[in-house]
């Protein structure tokens, strides 16, 4: 059972545009929702994360929007740059340290110059 | 910030041999570490949860005798791929998080190629 569904699978955006990636989850026990950025041959790096007590979190050009009732959250990348070209994964977990992350399927973003 | 070091970054081994991958938390203690496998252009698939001082918990379908996990200290977990075969070729990644911190940190990954 895929508990976190991510879309789109791939995305092409022009430089300066907005990249939007969406995720939906099923398990209402999840209380931590991070986004990871992964470059080829590297491990994922935490980009930004949100807890369900807020509906939006912004860090620089990256914003998470969270809709608890719809069980959806999204990543917005403003002023997208070619250096943002990477694979992005949403994830979710429960709060205890022993609980693992459940990942979405990933989105390959390409930002064209 | 929390740093997880994974070694080696790349390894090529002959079919039938064993390979050990190390995952170290450099500036925090990790009672739990996680091992993932990632196929090209795919998401991360959790293989097992490594628990310090006790047996690892394996996900369904993961052979515990092939993928041996040892978490001997609060800063080190190892994954040994035993009797490796070409189908074990993949990208293996570990992760951990400090107690009381929600953020998971990932190692840089190990590209295993079995020839």
XYZ file of N, CA and C in Angstrom:
684
model
N 0.855 -1.191 0.000
C 0.000 0.000 0.000
C 0.889 1.239 0.000
N 0.741 2.059 -1.042
C 1.526 3.272 -1.125
C 0.833 4.315 -0.282
N 1.466 4.733 0.785
C 0.815 5.638 1.712
C 1.025 7.101 1.358
N 1.992 7.391 0.517
C 2.242 8.771 0.094
C 2.333 8.780 -1.431
N 1.410 9.489 -2.059
C 1.372 9.565 -3.514
C 1.862 10.934 -3.965
N 2.762 10.932 -4.907
C 3.409 12.167 -5.351
C 3.167 12.389 -6.829
N 2.926 13.639 -7.190
C 2.741 13.980 -8.602
C 3.233 15.389 -8.874
N 3.674 15.675 -10.085
C 3.840 14.752 -11.211
C 5.124 13.946 -11.066
N 5.306 12.982 -11.927
C 6.540 12.191 -11.918
C 7.703 12.998 -12.486
N 7.406 13.857 -13.430
C 8.441 14.708 -13.998
C 7.855 16.071 -14.300
N 8.726 17.065 -14.311
C 8.264 18.441 -14.445
C 9.352 19.253 -15.130
N 8.947 20.003 -16.129
C 9.882 20.901 -16.812
C 9.374 22.324 -16.639
N 10.250 23.176 -16.157
C 9.886 24.561 -15.854
C 10.947 25.483 -16.443
N 10.515 26.613 -16.915
C 11.465 27.603 -17.415
C 12.104 28.342 -16.242
N 13.329 28.750 -16.439
C 14.023 29.538 -15.425
C 13.173 30.747 -15.016
N 13.066 30.938 -13.721
C 12.260 32.030 -13.189
C 10.817 31.652 -12.910
N 10.406 30.499 -13.358
C 9.036 30.055 -13.153
C 8.820 29.409 -11.786
N 7.596 28.984 -11.550
C 7.246 28.336 -10.283
C 7.093 26.838 -10.515
N 7.774 26.073 -9.700
C 7.651 24.614 -9.756
C 6.720 24.185 -8.626
N 5.747 23.346 -8.955
C 4.792 22.892 -7.949
C 4.724 21.372 -7.970
N 4.937 20.780 -6.820
C 4.885 19.330 -6.681
C 3.898 19.007 -5.566
N 3.064 18.029 -5.815
C 1.986 17.709 -4.874
C 2.133 16.319 -4.276
N 1.697 16.199 -3.049
C 1.684 14.897 -2.382
C 0.403 14.721 -1.591
N -0.047 13.478 -1.518
C -1.226 13.137 -0.742
C -0.893 11.945 0.132
N -1.380 11.962 1.352
C -1.084 10.853 2.244
C -2.371 10.242 2.762
N -2.247 9.032 3.317
C -3.429 8.312 3.786
C -3.467 8.162 5.310
N -2.289 8.024 5.904
C -2.225 7.719 7.333
C -2.363 8.998 8.158
N -3.451 9.130 8.869
C -3.688 10.348 9.650
C -2.784 10.436 10.882
N -2.039 9.380 11.153
C -1.101 9.419 12.278
C 0.198 10.140 11.923
N 0.414 10.384 10.636
C 1.616 11.112 10.238
C 1.585 12.521 10.828
N 2.725 12.960 11.352
C 2.755 14.316 11.889
C 4.028 15.073 11.531
N 4.730 14.578 10.545
C 5.938 15.258 10.095
C 6.051 15.039 8.603
N 6.190 16.143 7.853
C 6.126 16.072 6.397
C 7.304 16.844 5.804
N 8.378 16.132 5.472
C 9.553 16.792 4.892
C 9.597 16.649 3.377
N 10.355 17.521 2.777
C 10.689 17.408 1.358
C 12.203 17.258 1.256
N 12.603 16.328 0.385
C 14.020 16.091 0.168
C 14.373 16.381 -1.285
N 15.597 16.842 -1.463
C 16.150 17.093 -2.789
C 17.305 16.111 -2.998
N 17.303 15.448 -4.134
C 18.367 14.483 -4.397
C 18.980 14.732 -5.773
N 20.293 14.883 -5.784
C 21.035 14.976 -7.027
C 21.559 13.588 -7.388
N 21.802 13.333 -8.671
C 22.270 12.002 -9.092
C 23.502 11.546 -8.327
N 23.449 10.319 -7.841
C 24.596 9.740 -7.143
C 24.801 10.228 -5.724
N 23.832 10.983 -5.212
C 23.942 11.509 -3.850
C 22.759 11.071 -3.012
N 22.922 11.145 -1.704
C 21.809 10.866 -0.824
C 20.855 12.045 -0.781
N 19.633 11.822 -0.347
C 18.662 12.926 -0.248
C 19.089 13.935 0.810
N 18.813 15.184 0.547
C 19.117 16.253 1.500
C 17.810 16.942 1.880
N 17.627 17.154 3.169
C 16.406 17.806 3.646
C 16.334 19.235 3.119
N 15.189 19.540 2.534
C 14.971 20.866 1.957
C 14.155 21.735 2.899
N 13.031 21.228 3.297
C 12.108 21.952 4.156
C 11.115 20.939 4.706
N 10.569 21.215 5.881
C 9.625 20.285 6.481
C 8.543 21.056 7.224
N 7.411 20.398 7.434
C 6.299 21.045 8.109
C 5.618 20.077 9.059
N 5.064 20.596 10.125
C 4.229 19.815 11.029
C 2.782 20.234 10.773
N 1.823 19.396 11.125
C 0.430 19.674 10.745
C -0.238 20.797 11.518
N 0.460 21.422 12.454
C -0.166 22.516 13.198
C -0.083 23.854 12.460
N 0.591 23.865 11.301
C 0.641 25.078 10.487
C 0.231 24.725 9.060
N -0.264 25.711 8.338
C -0.742 25.445 6.979
C 0.286 25.830 5.913
N 1.298 26.579 6.298
C 2.299 26.989 5.325
C 3.605 27.281 6.031
N 4.693 26.949 5.331
C 6.018 27.259 5.841
C 6.890 27.675 4.670
N 7.606 28.762 4.861
C 8.415 29.297 3.779
C 9.861 29.429 4.228
N 10.770 28.972 3.362
C 12.188 29.150 3.618
C 12.847 29.546 2.290
N 13.150 30.820 2.192
C 13.732 31.319 0.958
C 12.770 31.159 -0.204
N 13.211 30.490 -1.264
C 12.354 30.294 -2.435
C 11.434 29.083 -2.297
N 11.553 28.346 -1.222
C 10.799 27.101 -1.049
C 9.660 27.286 -0.031
N 8.469 26.839 -0.420
C 7.291 26.954 0.441
C 6.562 25.621 0.455
N 6.194 25.186 1.656
C 5.296 24.033 1.793
C 3.919 24.567 2.140
N 2.913 24.067 1.416
C 1.520 24.321 1.771
C 0.926 23.010 2.261
N 0.213 23.086 3.368
C -0.313 21.867 4.004
C -1.804 21.992 4.209
N -2.547 20.996 3.760
C -4.002 20.955 3.914
C -4.357 19.683 4.680
N -4.543 19.842 5.989
C -4.767 18.674 6.843
C -6.072 17.962 6.516
N -7.120 18.700 6.251
C -8.417 18.069 5.994
C -8.394 17.264 4.702
N -7.647 17.743 3.720
C -7.548 17.036 2.443
C -6.427 16.009 2.449
N -5.620 16.006 3.500
C -4.465 15.116 3.595
C -3.541 15.301 2.389
N -3.249 16.570 2.125
C -2.388 16.898 0.996
C -1.368 17.950 1.408
N -0.213 17.905 0.783
C 0.766 18.961 0.974
C 1.560 19.125 -0.315
N 2.072 20.318 -0.495
C 2.745 20.605 -1.749
C 3.992 21.448 -1.525
N 4.885 21.354 -2.484
C 6.119 22.140 -2.477
C 6.058 23.125 -3.633
N 6.300 24.374 -3.337
C 6.387 25.405 -4.354
C 7.827 25.935 -4.379
N 8.406 25.938 -5.558
C 9.740 26.524 -5.715
C 9.577 27.778 -6.556
N 9.771 28.907 -5.946
C 9.634 30.181 -6.646
C 10.933 30.507 -7.384
N 10.794 31.278 -8.454
C 11.975 31.722 -9.211
C 12.922 30.537 -9.464
N 12.381 29.474 -10.039
C 13.153 28.249 -10.246
C 14.410 28.523 -11.064
N 15.498 27.862 -10.665
C 16.799 28.036 -11.301
C 17.306 26.699 -11.851
N 18.159 26.739 -12.860
C 18.708 25.475 -13.403
C 19.364 24.615 -12.321
N 19.947 25.239 -11.314
C 20.556 24.498 -10.213
C 19.558 23.758 -9.347
N 18.270 24.072 -9.534
C 17.230 23.359 -8.794
C 16.886 22.027 -9.465
N 17.424 21.808 -10.656
C 17.140 20.568 -11.376
C 17.648 19.382 -10.558
N 16.732 18.536 -10.150
C 17.037 17.426 -9.245
C 15.770 16.588 -9.124
N 15.857 15.547 -8.327
C 14.656 14.775 -8.000
C 14.205 15.173 -6.607
N 12.930 15.418 -6.480
C 12.355 15.841 -5.210
C 11.430 14.751 -4.670
N 11.583 14.471 -3.396
C 10.752 13.472 -2.740
C 9.998 14.108 -1.574
N 8.714 13.874 -1.520
C 7.995 14.199 -0.301
C 8.038 12.950 0.585
N 7.799 13.152 1.850
C 7.827 12.035 2.783
C 6.937 12.365 3.969
N 6.672 11.353 4.765
C 5.858 11.541 5.953
C 6.279 10.536 7.011
N 6.099 10.928 8.254
C 6.413 9.993 9.330
C 5.606 10.354 10.565
N 5.626 9.441 11.499
C 5.060 9.721 12.814
C 6.169 10.226 13.714
N 5.797 10.777 14.838
C 6.755 11.532 15.628
C 7.855 10.758 16.312
N 7.620 9.522 16.712
C 8.626 8.815 17.490
C 9.893 8.586 16.683
N 11.031 8.641 17.372
C 12.323 8.532 16.694
C 12.489 7.211 15.975
N 11.825 6.177 16.435
C 11.987 4.871 15.811
C 11.172 4.677 14.558
N 10.366 5.662 14.218
C 9.503 5.506 13.047
C 10.188 5.983 11.773
N 10.062 5.194 10.728
C 10.754 5.522 9.495
C 9.940 6.482 8.654
N 10.620 7.047 7.673
C 9.972 7.897 6.693
C 9.305 7.043 5.631
N 8.130 7.462 5.213
C 7.471 6.870 4.057
C 7.596 7.876 2.920
N 8.183 7.455 1.826
C 8.483 8.371 0.732
C 7.430 8.319 -0.369
N 7.245 9.456 -1.017
C 6.498 9.493 -2.262
C 7.381 8.959 -3.378
N 6.819 8.866 -4.577
C 7.530 8.252 -5.686
C 8.599 9.121 -6.325
N 8.616 10.407 -5.989
C 9.639 11.282 -6.541
C 9.174 12.063 -7.754
N 9.731 13.244 -7.928
C 9.470 14.094 -9.092
C 10.802 14.578 -9.639
N 11.026 14.294 -10.902
C 12.255 14.757 -11.550
C 11.976 16.132 -12.142
N 12.632 17.125 -11.567
C 12.444 18.504 -12.023
C 13.604 18.922 -12.915
N 13.247 19.485 -14.047
C 14.242 20.086 -14.929
C 13.875 21.550 -15.130
N 14.811 22.419 -14.821
C 14.597 23.850 -15.021
C 15.436 24.278 -16.210
N 14.738 24.711 -17.246
C 15.429 25.088 -18.469
C 15.911 26.537 -18.405
N 17.149 26.777 -18.879
C 17.698 28.138 -18.818
C 16.894 29.122 -19.667
N 24.915 21.037 12.222
C 23.799 20.148 12.030
C 24.201 18.695 12.056
N 23.203 17.829 12.106
C 23.445 16.399 12.158
C 24.079 15.917 10.859
N 25.135 15.120 10.991
C 25.849 14.612 9.823
C 25.920 13.094 9.890
N 25.591 12.469 8.775
C 25.706 11.021 8.642
C 26.719 10.722 7.545
N 27.712 9.952 7.884
C 28.774 9.600 6.945
C 28.596 8.156 6.504
N 28.644 7.930 5.215
C 28.470 6.587 4.674
C 29.697 6.236 3.837
N 30.152 5.014 4.011
C 31.385 4.595 3.339
C 31.316 3.120 2.978
N 31.758 2.689 1.780
C 32.325 3.527 0.732
C 31.245 4.179 -0.126
N 31.641 5.089 -0.957
C 30.664 5.728 -1.835
C 30.404 4.865 -3.082
N 31.437 4.118 -3.474
C 31.289 3.222 -4.612
C 32.054 1.951 -4.318
N 31.501 0.829 -4.738
C 32.216 -0.430 -4.600
C 31.811 -1.362 -5.733
N 32.814 -2.014 -6.276
C 32.586 -3.035 -7.297
C 33.110 -4.348 -6.732
N 32.300 -5.369 -6.769
C 32.733 -6.650 -6.227
C 32.354 -7.770 -7.182
N 33.015 -8.885 -6.997
C 32.719 -10.051 -7.819
C 31.525 -10.804 -7.256
N 30.805 -11.418 -8.122
C 29.659 -12.210 -7.721
C 30.092 -13.297 -6.742
N 29.346 -13.446 -5.655
C 29.663 -14.450 -4.652
C 30.431 -13.927 -3.450
N 30.962 -12.735 -3.570
C 31.691 -12.150 -2.443
C 30.743 -11.309 -1.593
N 31.248 -10.872 -0.429
C 30.454 -10.057 0.493
C 31.004 -8.640 0.548
N 30.123 -7.706 0.759
C 30.502 -6.294 0.817
C 29.897 -5.661 2.067
N 30.704 -4.882 2.779
C 30.221 -4.194 3.972
C 30.142 -2.694 3.732
N 29.018 -2.124 4.114
C 28.808 -0.680 4.000
C 28.626 -0.114 5.408
N 29.334 0.967 5.684
C 29.276 1.566 7.021
C 28.475 2.857 7.013
N 27.759 3.079 8.090
C 26.983 4.304 8.262
C 27.266 4.836 9.663
N 27.803 6.038 9.723
C 28.188 6.631 11.007
C 27.483 7.960 11.230
N 26.947 8.139 12.432
C 26.448 9.451 12.815
C 27.628 10.176 13.470
N 28.018 11.304 12.895
C 29.262 11.940 13.308
C 29.127 12.840 14.529
N 28.010 13.470 14.703
C 27.896 14.443 15.782
C 26.647 14.227 16.632
N 26.106 13.036 16.566
C 24.975 12.713 17.430
C 24.911 11.194 17.598
N 24.174 10.787 18.595
C 23.987 9.369 18.816
C 22.660 8.932 18.212
N 22.685 7.788 17.598
C 21.498 7.290 16.905
C 21.167 5.888 17.393
N 20.106 5.770 18.174
C 19.694 4.440 18.610
C 19.034 3.680 17.461
N 18.561 4.423 16.479
C 17.913 3.816 15.327
C 18.490 4.390 14.049
N 18.831 3.517 13.132
C 19.249 3.931 11.797
C 18.434 3.136 10.786
N 18.317 3.687 9.613
C 17.498 3.071 8.582
C 18.336 2.822 7.329
N 18.082 1.698 6.692
C 18.768 1.368 5.444
C 17.747 1.315 4.307
N 18.100 2.029 3.240
C 17.239 2.092 2.074
C 17.987 1.557 0.852
N 17.205 1.159 -0.105
C 17.737 0.761 -1.405
C 17.003 1.581 -2.450
N 17.753 2.030 -3.434
C 17.135 2.851 -4.471
C 17.580 2.374 -5.840
N 16.600 2.029 -6.675
C 16.874 1.663 -8.050
C 16.843 2.929 -8.908
N 17.497 2.872 -10.090
C 17.553 4.066 -10.944
C 16.178 4.660 -11.208
N 16.086 5.940 -11.010
C 14.876 6.716 -11.275
C 13.688 6.250 -10.432
N 13.955 5.651 -9.310
C 12.903 5.191 -8.424
C 13.048 5.830 -7.055
N 12.039 5.638 -6.251
C 12.053 6.187 -4.903
C 12.879 5.308 -3.970
N 13.054 5.767 -2.754
C 13.791 4.995 -1.762
C 12.890 3.928 -1.175
N 13.417 2.736 -1.084
C 12.665 1.624 -0.527
C 13.326 1.209 0.783
N 12.586 1.289 1.860
C 13.122 0.912 3.159
C 13.405 -0.575 3.187
N 14.639 -0.917 3.561
C 15.002 -2.325 3.669
C 14.850 -2.806 5.114
N 15.386 -2.020 6.032
C 15.404 -2.467 7.420
C 15.647 -1.304 8.355
N 15.228 -1.520 9.585
C 15.478 -0.561 10.659
C 16.523 -1.171 11.575
N 17.594 -0.452 11.768
C 18.717 -0.942 12.557
C 18.612 -0.393 13.983
N 18.578 -1.276 14.962
C 18.416 -0.875 16.357
C 19.682 -1.180 17.146
N 20.211 -0.193 17.811
C 21.437 -0.360 18.579
C 21.249 -1.397 19.677
N 22.113 -2.387 19.660
C 22.104 -3.404 20.698
C 21.075 -4.496 20.540
N 20.317 -4.475 19.458
C 19.336 -5.533 19.237
C 19.239 -5.856 17.753
N 18.423 -6.832 17.456
C 18.308 -7.260 16.059
C 17.595 -6.213 15.208
N 18.004 -6.183 13.946
C 17.358 -5.268 13.018
C 15.962 -5.773 12.662
N 15.127 -4.849 12.275
C 13.782 -5.175 11.812
C 13.754 -5.034 10.303
N 13.446 -6.114 9.599
C 13.483 -6.113 8.143
C 12.087 -5.919 7.567
N 12.033 -5.223 6.454
C 10.773 -5.055 5.750
C 10.429 -6.338 5.013
N 9.158 -6.469 4.740
C 8.679 -7.675 4.053
C 9.380 -7.820 2.717
N 9.861 -9.022 2.444
C 10.511 -9.292 1.176
C 12.013 -9.093 1.188
N 12.565 -8.547 2.245
C 14.010 -8.341 2.339
C 14.630 -9.525 3.063
N 15.598 -10.162 2.420
C 16.212 -11.351 2.997
C 17.201 -10.968 4.092
N 16.896 -11.327 5.317
C 17.760 -10.955 6.431
C 19.100 -11.670 6.389
N 19.145 -12.855 5.774
C 20.407 -13.586 5.693
C 21.315 -13.034 4.600
N 20.749 -12.337 3.642
C 21.542 -11.745 2.579
C 22.010 -10.347 2.977
N 21.174 -9.627 3.642
C 21.487 -8.257 4.039
C 21.627 -8.220 5.564
N 22.846 -8.457 6.022
C 23.119 -8.514 7.447
C 23.359 -7.111 7.994
N 22.643 -6.787 9.049
C 22.768 -5.461 9.652
C 23.245 -5.604 11.084
N 24.257 -4.803 11.412
C 24.808 -4.781 12.762
C 24.863 -3.341 13.243
N 24.315 -3.118 14.416
C 24.295 -1.752 14.993
C 24.956 -1.844 16.358
N 26.280 -1.946 16.339
C 27.039 -2.278 17.537
C 27.233 -1.111 18.485
N 27.087 0.104 17.980
C 27.277 1.259 18.854
C 26.252 2.327 18.498
N 26.217 3.380 19.285
C 25.236 4.439 19.061
C 25.581 5.324 17.880
N 26.743 5.086 17.262
C 27.139 5.916 16.133
C 27.458 5.121 14.878
N 27.303 3.807 14.914
C 27.711 3.006 13.761
C 26.731 1.874 13.486
N 26.296 1.815 12.241
C 25.517 0.684 11.759
C 26.175 0.204 10.471
N 26.213 -1.105 10.287
C 26.805 -1.647 9.067
C 25.802 -2.554 8.359
N 25.868 -2.502 7.043
C 25.062 -3.372 6.185
C 26.032 -4.232 5.393
N 25.911 -5.541 5.533
C 26.758 -6.448 4.772
C 25.892 -7.193 3.763
N 26.237 -7.040 2.499
C 25.560 -7.781 1.440
C 26.355 -9.067 1.242
N 25.761 -10.170 1.623
C 26.480 -11.443 1.568
C 26.218 -12.164 0.251
N 27.244 -12.884 -0.205
C 27.135 -13.655 -1.443
C 26.429 -12.812 -2.515
N 27.039 -11.689 -2.816
C 26.397 -10.723 -3.709
C 26.225 -11.278 -5.114
N 25.145 -10.891 -5.735
C 24.853 -11.267 -7.112
C 24.542 -10.001 -7.905
N 24.632 -10.075 -9.213
C 24.379 -8.867 -10.018
C 23.053 -8.173 -9.705
N 22.041 -8.930 -9.340
C 20.752 -8.312 -9.024
C 20.774 -7.500 -7.732
N 21.854 -7.650 -6.949
C 22.001 -6.836 -5.736
C 22.600 -5.471 -6.046
N 23.047 -5.295 -7.283
C 23.595 -3.996 -7.687
C 22.531 -2.931 -7.513
N 22.881 -1.881 -6.800
C 21.900 -0.844 -6.492
C 22.582 0.288 -5.745
N 21.802 1.277 -5.379
C 22.278 2.406 -4.573
C 21.711 2.221 -3.174
N 22.588 2.084 -2.192
C 22.164 1.851 -0.812
C 22.410 3.120 0.002
N 21.412 3.510 0.777
C 21.496 4.754 1.538
C 21.052 4.501 2.974
N 21.782 5.085 3.916
C 21.381 4.977 5.313
C 20.894 6.343 5.807
N 20.135 6.320 6.878
C 19.709 7.580 7.477
C 19.541 7.408 8.974
N 19.550 8.514 9.676
C 19.368 8.523 11.126
C 18.889 9.898 11.537
N 18.412 9.988 12.760
C 18.053 11.309 13.264
C 18.349 11.385 14.747
N 18.748 12.550 15.214
C 19.030 12.731 16.641
C 17.759 12.596 17.459
N 17.894 12.102 18.647
C 16.765 11.998 19.562
C 16.160 13.369 19.812
N 14.855 13.473 19.741
C 14.186 14.743 19.986
C 14.135 15.657 18.782
N 14.714 15.218 17.676
C 14.735 16.012 16.456
C 13.919 15.292 15.388
N 13.052 16.035 14.710
C 12.251 15.384 13.682
C 13.006 15.158 12.380
N 14.097 15.868 12.192
C 14.780 15.817 10.898
C 15.637 14.583 10.704
N 15.397 13.861 9.637
C 16.210 12.709 9.281
C 17.364 13.178 8.392
N 18.547 12.683 8.692
C 19.718 12.988 7.870
C 20.144 11.731 7.138
N 20.479 11.912 5.855
C 20.855 10.778 5.047
C 22.351 10.773 4.752
N 22.898 9.577 4.623
C 24.258 9.447 4.143
C 24.307 9.757 2.657
N 25.502 9.788 2.118
C 25.675 10.142 0.709
C 25.440 8.966 -0.225
N 25.198 7.781 0.359
C 24.868 6.637 -0.474
C 26.073 5.829 -0.910
N 25.830 4.580 -1.219
C 26.862 3.662 -1.720
C 26.355 3.012 -2.996
N 27.117 3.215 -4.064
C 26.760 2.570 -5.336
C 27.446 1.225 -5.382
N 26.676 0.140 -5.293
C 27.221 -1.201 -5.344
C 27.009 -1.780 -6.742
N 28.102 -2.250 -7.318
C 28.034 -2.936 -8.603
C 28.634 -4.322 -8.434
N 27.848 -5.331 -8.734
C 28.301 -6.716 -8.628
C 28.525 -7.245 -10.033
N 29.744 -7.686 -10.289
C 30.076 -8.149 -11.652
C 30.327 -9.670 -11.679
